[in-house]
Coordinates of C-alpha atoms in Angstrom, one line a residue:
M25 CA 70.6 303.1 -89.2
A26 CA 67.8 302.6 -86.6
K27 CA 66.4 299.1 -86.4
A28 CA 63.0 298.6 -88.1
E29 CA 60.0 297.4 -86.1
Q30 CA 59.6 293.6 -86.8
I31 CA 56.0 292.5 -87.0
R32 CA 55.5 288.7 -86.6
K33 CA 53.0 287.4 -89.2
S34 CA 51.7 284.1 -90.6
L35 CA 51.3 284.5 -94.4
S36 CA 51.8 282.6 -97.6
G37 CA 54.6 283.6 -99.9
N38 CA 52.2 285.1 -102.4
E39 CA 50.5 287.3 -99.7
A40 CA 53.9 288.3 -98.3
V41 CA 55.2 289.4 -101.7
A42 CA 52.0 291.2 -102.5
A43 CA 52.3 292.9 -99.1
A44 CA 55.9 294.0 -99.9
M45 CA 54.6 295.4 -103.2
M46 CA 51.8 297.3 -101.4
Q47 CA 54.3 298.7 -98.8
I48 CA 56.6 299.9 -101.5
N49 CA 53.6 301.4 -103.3
P50 CA 54.8 301.3 -107.0
D51 CA 53.5 303.6 -109.6
V52 CA 52.1 300.8 -111.7
M53 CA 51.2 297.1 -111.2
A54 CA 50.2 295.3 -114.4
A55 CA 49.3 291.6 -114.3
F56 CA 47.4 288.7 -115.7
P57 CA 46.5 285.6 -113.6
I58 CA 48.2 282.3 -113.9
T59 CA 48.6 279.5 -111.3
P60 CA 50.3 279.6 -108.9
S61 CA 51.1 283.4 -109.1
T62 CA 47.4 284.5 -109.4
E63 CA 47.2 285.4 -105.7
V64 CA 49.9 288.1 -106.0
P65 CA 47.8 290.5 -108.2
Q66 CA 44.7 289.3 -106.4
Y67 CA 46.0 290.4 -103.0
F68 CA 47.5 293.5 -104.5
S69 CA 44.3 294.6 -106.2
S70 CA 42.5 294.2 -102.8
F71 CA 45.1 296.3 -101.1
K72 CA 44.6 299.0 -103.8
A73 CA 40.8 298.7 -103.5
N74 CA 41.0 299.1 -99.7
G75 CA 43.2 302.3 -100.0
L76 CA 46.4 300.7 -98.7
C77 CA 48.3 301.9 -101.7
T78 CA 47.9 304.4 -104.5
S79 CA 49.3 302.4 -107.4
E80 CA 47.7 302.2 -110.8
F81 CA 46.6 298.6 -111.1
V82 CA 46.3 297.6 -114.8
P83 CA 44.5 294.3 -115.5
V84 CA 45.4 293.1 -119.0
E85 CA 44.4 290.3 -121.4
S86 CA 47.6 288.2 -121.4
E87 CA 51.1 288.0 -119.8
H88 CA 52.6 289.4 -123.0
S89 CA 50.4 292.5 -122.5
A90 CA 51.4 292.6 -118.8
I91 CA 55.1 292.9 -119.5
S92 CA 54.4 295.2 -122.4
A93 CA 52.4 297.6 -120.1
C94 CA 55.3 297.4 -117.6
I95 CA 57.8 298.3 -120.3
G96 CA 55.8 301.3 -121.3
A97 CA 55.3 302.5 -117.8
S98 CA 59.0 301.9 -116.8
G99 CA 60.0 303.7 -120.0
A100 CA 58.0 306.7 -118.9
G101 CA 59.9 306.7 -115.6
A102 CA 57.5 304.7 -113.3
R103 CA 58.3 302.2 -110.7
V104 CA 56.7 299.0 -112.0
F105 CA 55.9 295.5 -110.7
T106 CA 54.2 292.4 -112.1
A107 CA 53.9 288.7 -111.3
T108 CA 53.7 285.5 -113.3
S109 CA 54.5 281.8 -113.5
A110 CA 55.5 279.1 -116.0
N111 CA 53.7 279.5 -119.4
G112 CA 53.0 283.1 -118.5
L113 CA 56.7 283.8 -118.2
A114 CA 57.2 282.0 -121.5
L115 CA 54.6 284.1 -123.2
M116 CA 56.5 287.2 -122.0
H117 CA 59.8 285.9 -123.5
E118 CA 60.0 288.2 -126.4
M119 CA 59.4 291.3 -124.2
L120 CA 61.9 290.2 -121.5
Y121 CA 64.7 290.8 -123.9
I122 CA 63.3 294.3 -124.7
A123 CA 62.9 295.2 -121.1
A124 CA 66.5 294.2 -120.4
G125 CA 68.0 295.7 -123.6
D126 CA 66.2 299.0 -123.0
R127 CA 67.6 299.0 -119.4
L128 CA 64.2 299.3 -117.7
P129 CA 64.3 298.5 -114.0
L130 CA 61.0 296.7 -113.5
V131 CA 60.6 293.7 -111.1
I132 CA 58.7 290.5 -111.8
A133 CA 57.7 288.1 -109.0
V134 CA 58.2 284.7 -110.7
V135 CA 56.4 281.9 -108.8
N136 CA 58.3 278.9 -110.2
R137 CA 56.2 276.3 -112.0
A138 CA 56.9 273.5 -114.5
L139 CA 56.5 274.4 -118.1
S140 CA 54.2 272.5 -120.4
A141 CA 54.1 270.0 -122.1
P142 CA 52.9 267.8 -120.5
I143 CA 50.7 270.2 -118.6
N144 CA 51.8 270.5 -115.0
I145 CA 51.0 273.2 -112.4
H146 CA 53.5 272.2 -109.7
N147 CA 57.0 273.4 -108.9
D148 CA 60.2 273.2 -110.7
H149 CA 62.5 275.9 -112.2
S150 CA 62.1 275.3 -115.9
D151 CA 60.3 278.6 -116.3
S152 CA 62.9 281.0 -114.9
M153 CA 65.8 278.9 -116.1
G154 CA 64.4 279.0 -119.6
S155 CA 64.7 282.8 -119.3
R156 CA 68.1 282.9 -117.6
D157 CA 69.9 284.5 -120.5
C158 CA 67.5 287.2 -121.4
G159 CA 69.4 289.9 -119.4
F160 CA 67.3 289.9 -116.2
I161 CA 68.7 289.7 -112.7
Q162 CA 67.5 286.5 -111.0
V163 CA 67.3 286.1 -107.3
Y164 CA 65.8 283.0 -105.6
A165 CA 64.2 282.5 -102.2
E166 CA 64.1 279.4 -99.9
D167 CA 61.1 280.5 -97.8
V168 CA 58.5 283.2 -97.2
Q169 CA 60.9 285.4 -95.2
E170 CA 63.4 285.4 -98.1
A171 CA 60.7 286.0 -100.7
Y172 CA 59.5 289.1 -98.8
D173 CA 63.0 290.4 -98.0
N174 CA 64.4 289.7 -101.5
F175 CA 61.6 291.7 -103.2
I176 CA 62.3 294.7 -101.1
Q177 CA 66.0 294.6 -101.7
T178 CA 65.8 293.9 -105.4
V179 CA 63.8 297.1 -106.2
I180 CA 66.7 299.2 -105.0
V181 CA 69.3 297.1 -106.9
T182 CA 67.4 297.4 -110.3
E183 CA 67.1 301.2 -110.0
H184 CA 70.8 301.7 -109.1
P185 CA 72.4 304.0 -111.7
D186 CA 75.2 301.4 -112.2
V187 CA 72.7 298.6 -112.8
M188 CA 69.5 299.8 -114.5
T189 CA 68.4 296.3 -115.2
P190 CA 65.1 294.4 -114.6
A191 CA 64.8 291.5 -112.2
M192 CA 63.0 288.3 -111.4
V193 CA 62.4 287.6 -107.7
C194 CA 61.8 283.8 -107.8
Y195 CA 60.2 281.5 -105.3
D196 CA 58.8 278.0 -105.5
G197 CA 55.2 277.5 -106.6
F198 CA 52.8 276.1 -103.9
I199 CA 55.7 275.1 -101.7
T200 CA 56.5 278.7 -100.8
S201 CA 53.8 280.6 -102.7
H202 CA 50.8 278.9 -100.9
A203 CA 52.3 277.5 -97.7
V204 CA 51.7 279.7 -94.7
E205 CA 54.8 280.4 -92.6
N206 CA 55.7 282.5 -89.7
F207 CA 58.0 285.4 -90.7
Y208 CA 58.8 289.0 -89.8
M209 CA 57.4 292.0 -91.7
M210 CA 58.4 295.6 -91.4
N211 CA 55.8 298.4 -91.2
K212 CA 55.1 300.4 -94.4
E213 CA 57.0 303.5 -93.2
D214 CA 60.2 301.5 -92.7
V215 CA 59.9 299.7 -96.0
Q216 CA 59.3 303.0 -97.9
G217 CA 62.1 304.7 -96.0
F218 CA 64.5 301.8 -97.0
V219 CA 63.5 301.6 -100.6
G220 CA 63.2 305.4 -101.0
E221 CA 61.3 307.4 -103.6
N222 CA 61.3 306.6 -107.2
K223 CA 64.2 308.8 -108.4
R224 CA 63.6 307.9 -112.1
S225 CA 60.3 309.7 -112.3
G226 CA 61.9 312.7 -114.0
D227 CA 64.3 310.6 -116.1
G228 CA 62.0 308.6 -118.4
L229 CA 60.1 309.6 -121.5
L230 CA 58.0 311.9 -119.4
G231 CA 61.1 313.7 -118.0
K232 CA 62.3 317.2 -119.1
E233 CA 65.1 315.8 -121.4
N234 CA 64.4 314.3 -124.7
K235 CA 64.9 310.5 -124.7
L236 CA 64.6 307.7 -127.2
I237 CA 63.8 304.1 -126.0
G238 CA 63.5 301.1 -128.4
A239 CA 65.6 302.5 -131.2
L240 CA 67.0 300.6 -134.2
A241 CA 70.6 299.7 -133.6
L242 CA 72.6 298.3 -136.4
Q243 CA 76.2 296.9 -136.8
N244 CA 77.8 300.2 -135.8
V245 CA 76.4 300.3 -132.2
Y246 CA 74.6 297.0 -131.3
I247 CA 77.5 295.2 -129.8
E248 CA 78.6 298.2 -127.7
M249 CA 75.1 298.4 -126.3
K250 CA 75.1 294.8 -125.4
R251 CA 78.5 295.2 -123.8
Q252 CA 77.1 298.1 -121.7
Q253 CA 74.0 295.9 -120.8
V254 CA 76.1 293.0 -119.5
E255 CA 78.2 295.5 -117.5
G256 CA 75.1 296.8 -115.8
L257 CA 73.9 293.3 -115.1
N258 CA 77.3 292.3 -113.6
N259 CA 77.3 295.4 -111.4
A260 CA 74.2 294.0 -109.6
K261 CA 76.5 291.6 -107.7
K262 CA 78.3 294.5 -105.9
V263 CA 75.1 296.5 -105.4
Y264 CA 73.3 293.5 -103.9
L265 CA 76.0 293.2 -101.3
E266 CA 75.8 296.9 -100.5
V267 CA 72.0 296.8 -100.2
A268 CA 72.1 293.6 -98.1
K269 CA 74.5 295.2 -95.7
K270 CA 72.0 298.1 -95.1
F271 CA 69.2 295.6 -94.9
E272 CA 71.0 293.8 -92.1
E273 CA 71.5 297.0 -90.2
L274 CA 67.7 297.6 -90.6
T275 CA 66.4 294.2 -89.8
G276 CA 69.2 292.0 -88.4
R277 CA 68.7 289.5 -91.3
K278 CA 71.9 288.8 -93.2
Y279 CA 72.0 288.0 -96.9
G280 CA 74.8 287.3 -99.4
L281 CA 75.2 286.2 -103.0
F282 CA 74.6 282.7 -101.6
E283 CA 74.3 280.9 -98.3
E284 CA 77.0 278.6 -96.9
Y285 CA 75.6 276.0 -94.5
K286 CA 78.2 274.0 -92.5
L287 CA 80.6 274.4 -95.5
D288 CA 83.7 275.6 -93.7
D289 CA 85.1 272.1 -93.0
A290 CA 82.8 270.1 -95.4
E291 CA 84.2 267.3 -97.5
Y292 CA 81.0 266.7 -99.4
A293 CA 78.7 269.5 -100.6
I294 CA 75.6 270.0 -102.7
V295 CA 74.7 273.2 -104.5
I296 CA 71.0 273.9 -104.6
I297 CA 68.3 276.5 -105.3
G298 CA 65.0 277.4 -103.6
S299 CA 62.8 275.6 -101.0
S300 CA 64.6 272.3 -101.3
A301 CA 67.5 273.9 -99.5
G302 CA 65.5 273.5 -96.3
T303 CA 65.2 269.8 -96.8
A304 CA 68.9 269.5 -97.7
K305 CA 69.9 271.4 -94.5
R306 CA 68.0 268.8 -92.4
C307 CA 69.9 266.1 -94.2
V308 CA 73.2 267.9 -93.5
D309 CA 72.4 268.1 -89.8
D310 CA 71.6 264.3 -89.7
L311 CA 74.8 263.4 -91.5
R312 CA 76.9 265.7 -89.2
E313 CA 75.5 263.8 -86.2
K314 CA 76.8 260.6 -87.8
G315 CA 80.3 262.2 -88.3
V316 CA 79.9 262.8 -92.1
K317 CA 81.4 266.2 -93.0
A318 CA 78.5 267.3 -95.2
G319 CA 77.8 270.9 -96.3
L320 CA 75.6 272.9 -98.5
L321 CA 75.8 276.0 -100.7
K322 CA 72.4 277.6 -101.5
I323 CA 72.3 279.9 -104.5
R324 CA 70.5 283.2 -103.9
L325 CA 71.8 285.3 -106.8
F326 CA 71.8 283.2 -110.0
R327 CA 72.1 286.1 -112.6
P328 CA 74.6 287.5 -112.6
F329 CA 76.3 284.3 -111.6
P330 CA 78.8 284.8 -108.7
S331 CA 81.5 282.5 -110.3
E332 CA 84.6 283.5 -108.4
E333 CA 82.9 283.6 -105.1
I334 CA 81.4 280.2 -105.5
A335 CA 84.7 278.7 -106.6
E336 CA 86.3 280.1 -103.5
A337 CA 83.5 278.7 -101.2
L338 CA 83.9 275.2 -102.7
K339 CA 87.7 275.0 -103.0
N340 CA 88.2 272.7 -100.1
V341 CA 85.5 270.1 -100.6
K342 CA 86.4 266.7 -102.1
A343 CA 83.1 266.2 -104.0
V344 CA 80.2 268.3 -105.0
A345 CA 76.7 267.6 -106.4
I346 CA 74.9 270.3 -108.3
M347 CA 71.1 270.0 -108.0
D348 CA 69.0 271.2 -110.9
K349 CA 65.2 271.5 -110.7
A350 CA 65.2 272.0 -114.5
E351 CA 66.5 269.9 -117.4
G352 CA 68.9 271.7 -119.6
M353 CA 68.1 269.4 -122.6
S354 CA 71.8 269.5 -123.5
G355 CA 72.7 266.0 -122.4
N356 CA 75.3 267.6 -120.2
G357 CA 73.4 268.3 -117.0
G358 CA 71.1 271.1 -115.9
P359 CA 71.7 274.9 -116.2
L360 CA 73.1 275.3 -112.7
F361 CA 75.5 272.5 -113.3
T362 CA 76.9 273.9 -116.5
D363 CA 77.3 277.4 -114.9
L364 CA 79.0 276.0 -111.9
V365 CA 81.4 273.7 -113.7
S366 CA 82.4 276.7 -115.9
S367 CA 83.0 278.6 -112.7
L368 CA 85.3 275.9 -111.2
Y369 CA 87.2 275.3 -114.4
G370 CA 90.7 276.7 -114.1
R371 CA 90.1 277.8 -110.5
V372 CA 89.4 274.6 -108.6
D373 CA 90.6 271.2 -109.9
N374 CA 90.6 267.5 -108.9
K375 CA 87.1 267.3 -107.6
V376 CA 84.3 264.8 -108.0
I377 CA 81.5 266.9 -109.7
M378 CA 78.1 265.3 -110.2
S379 CA 74.9 266.7 -111.8
Y380 CA 71.5 265.7 -110.4
I381 CA 68.2 266.5 -112.0
Y382 CA 65.5 266.4 -109.4
G383 CA 62.0 267.5 -108.5
L384 CA 60.7 268.0 -112.0
G385 CA 56.9 268.7 -112.2
G386 CA 56.8 268.8 -108.4
R387 CA 58.2 265.3 -107.7
D388 CA 58.6 265.0 -104.0
V389 CA 62.2 265.1 -102.7
K390 CA 62.7 264.0 -99.1
V391 CA 65.5 264.1 -96.7
S392 CA 66.2 260.5 -97.6
S393 CA 66.4 261.5 -101.2
I394 CA 69.1 264.1 -100.5
A395 CA 70.9 261.5 -98.3
K396 CA 71.3 259.3 -101.5
V397 CA 73.2 262.2 -103.1
Y398 CA 75.6 262.5 -100.2
D399 CA 76.1 258.8 -100.2
A400 CA 76.9 258.8 -103.9
L401 CA 79.5 261.6 -103.3
Q402 CA 81.2 259.6 -100.6
K403 CA 81.4 256.5 -102.7
A404 CA 82.7 258.4 -105.7
T405 CA 85.4 259.9 -103.5
E406 CA 86.4 256.4 -102.3
T407 CA 86.3 254.6 -105.6
G408 CA 86.9 257.2 -108.2
E409 CA 83.9 255.8 -110.1
Y410 CA 80.7 257.7 -110.6
S411 CA 78.2 258.9 -113.1
R412 CA 78.5 262.5 -114.0
Y413 CA 74.9 263.0 -115.1
N414 CA 72.1 261.7 -112.8
Y415 CA 68.4 261.8 -112.1
L416 CA 67.2 261.6 -108.6
E417 CA 64.0 259.6 -107.6
V418 CA 63.1 258.7 -111.1
R419 CA 61.6 255.5 -112.5
E420 CA 63.9 254.7 -115.3

């Protein structure tokens, strides 16, 4: 595969994702504004108005209507995108299960923001984590480059015949969505060549064959349909790696199910999602200079959860802290913690494992904050005494 032209740009995450949408040129984009995702449909509508894409842009009266329009369009065979945040994603909740259960490969840009109440417009992961079990693929980005690249790759994954599952491409509100960063874009021709034409256009309700979407399914078939649905979701893991390999050939940028940062010989590791990984990497570098064998595992694909692969990556560390930007409200740690502990159980034993809830409502987390976590891991290893369930930088 020939290398794509790389165009250096300085854009915010929202503009970069909207540009990726424009370059792909979907059949339909339906959206309703909500902070901090409002800029995505705003930029996209300007691209449409200026003739840069031919998509049908559908302004609606609510997020529930936005996802409903996407479901209808995808059911008809269209390639469909939308964008939302926080309470907007929550308002979509009913329809998320329908999109996933009907195996409709639409893509939502989820600009992560804290859920009310209390009202807060800043970043954490409570919105997408609250929708983690609805059947959507979830992929997370650390920065603008990853947000742009993830969106392009995810469209292919959702439409793969072995997957046929909708997806959320998640990135942190304001931190990534509004901060302007240098990154590399491809030109429209290379993006469209990589993603390819919408092969579903003749397979939906508007195709030649008779189809039924949204049927009643009772005791005789419901469980089989759910079994098929989860099989499609799990297939996304393999397909993501296949797509990532082709993307690396095209751009030189390499992606996996997760990123391992100085993890090969690490004794102490943290597992983290999103933009905070950049802060944590700086902390790892500082600790390495002091002789501390610190490492990091950054989650990219959260649904389906790459359990076996993560267990293998963490098998040699002495202690691990799982960092959640969402409170699971179970009294047992955050959602990433519970998934990861389940993944390690029976595969990797005799480790110090600690849960940290951090950054809720946009609470600042600095390099010094992450250093406290690594310090706690070292002390726990030395003494065998530690608290399993912790909050970071909170006034108790």
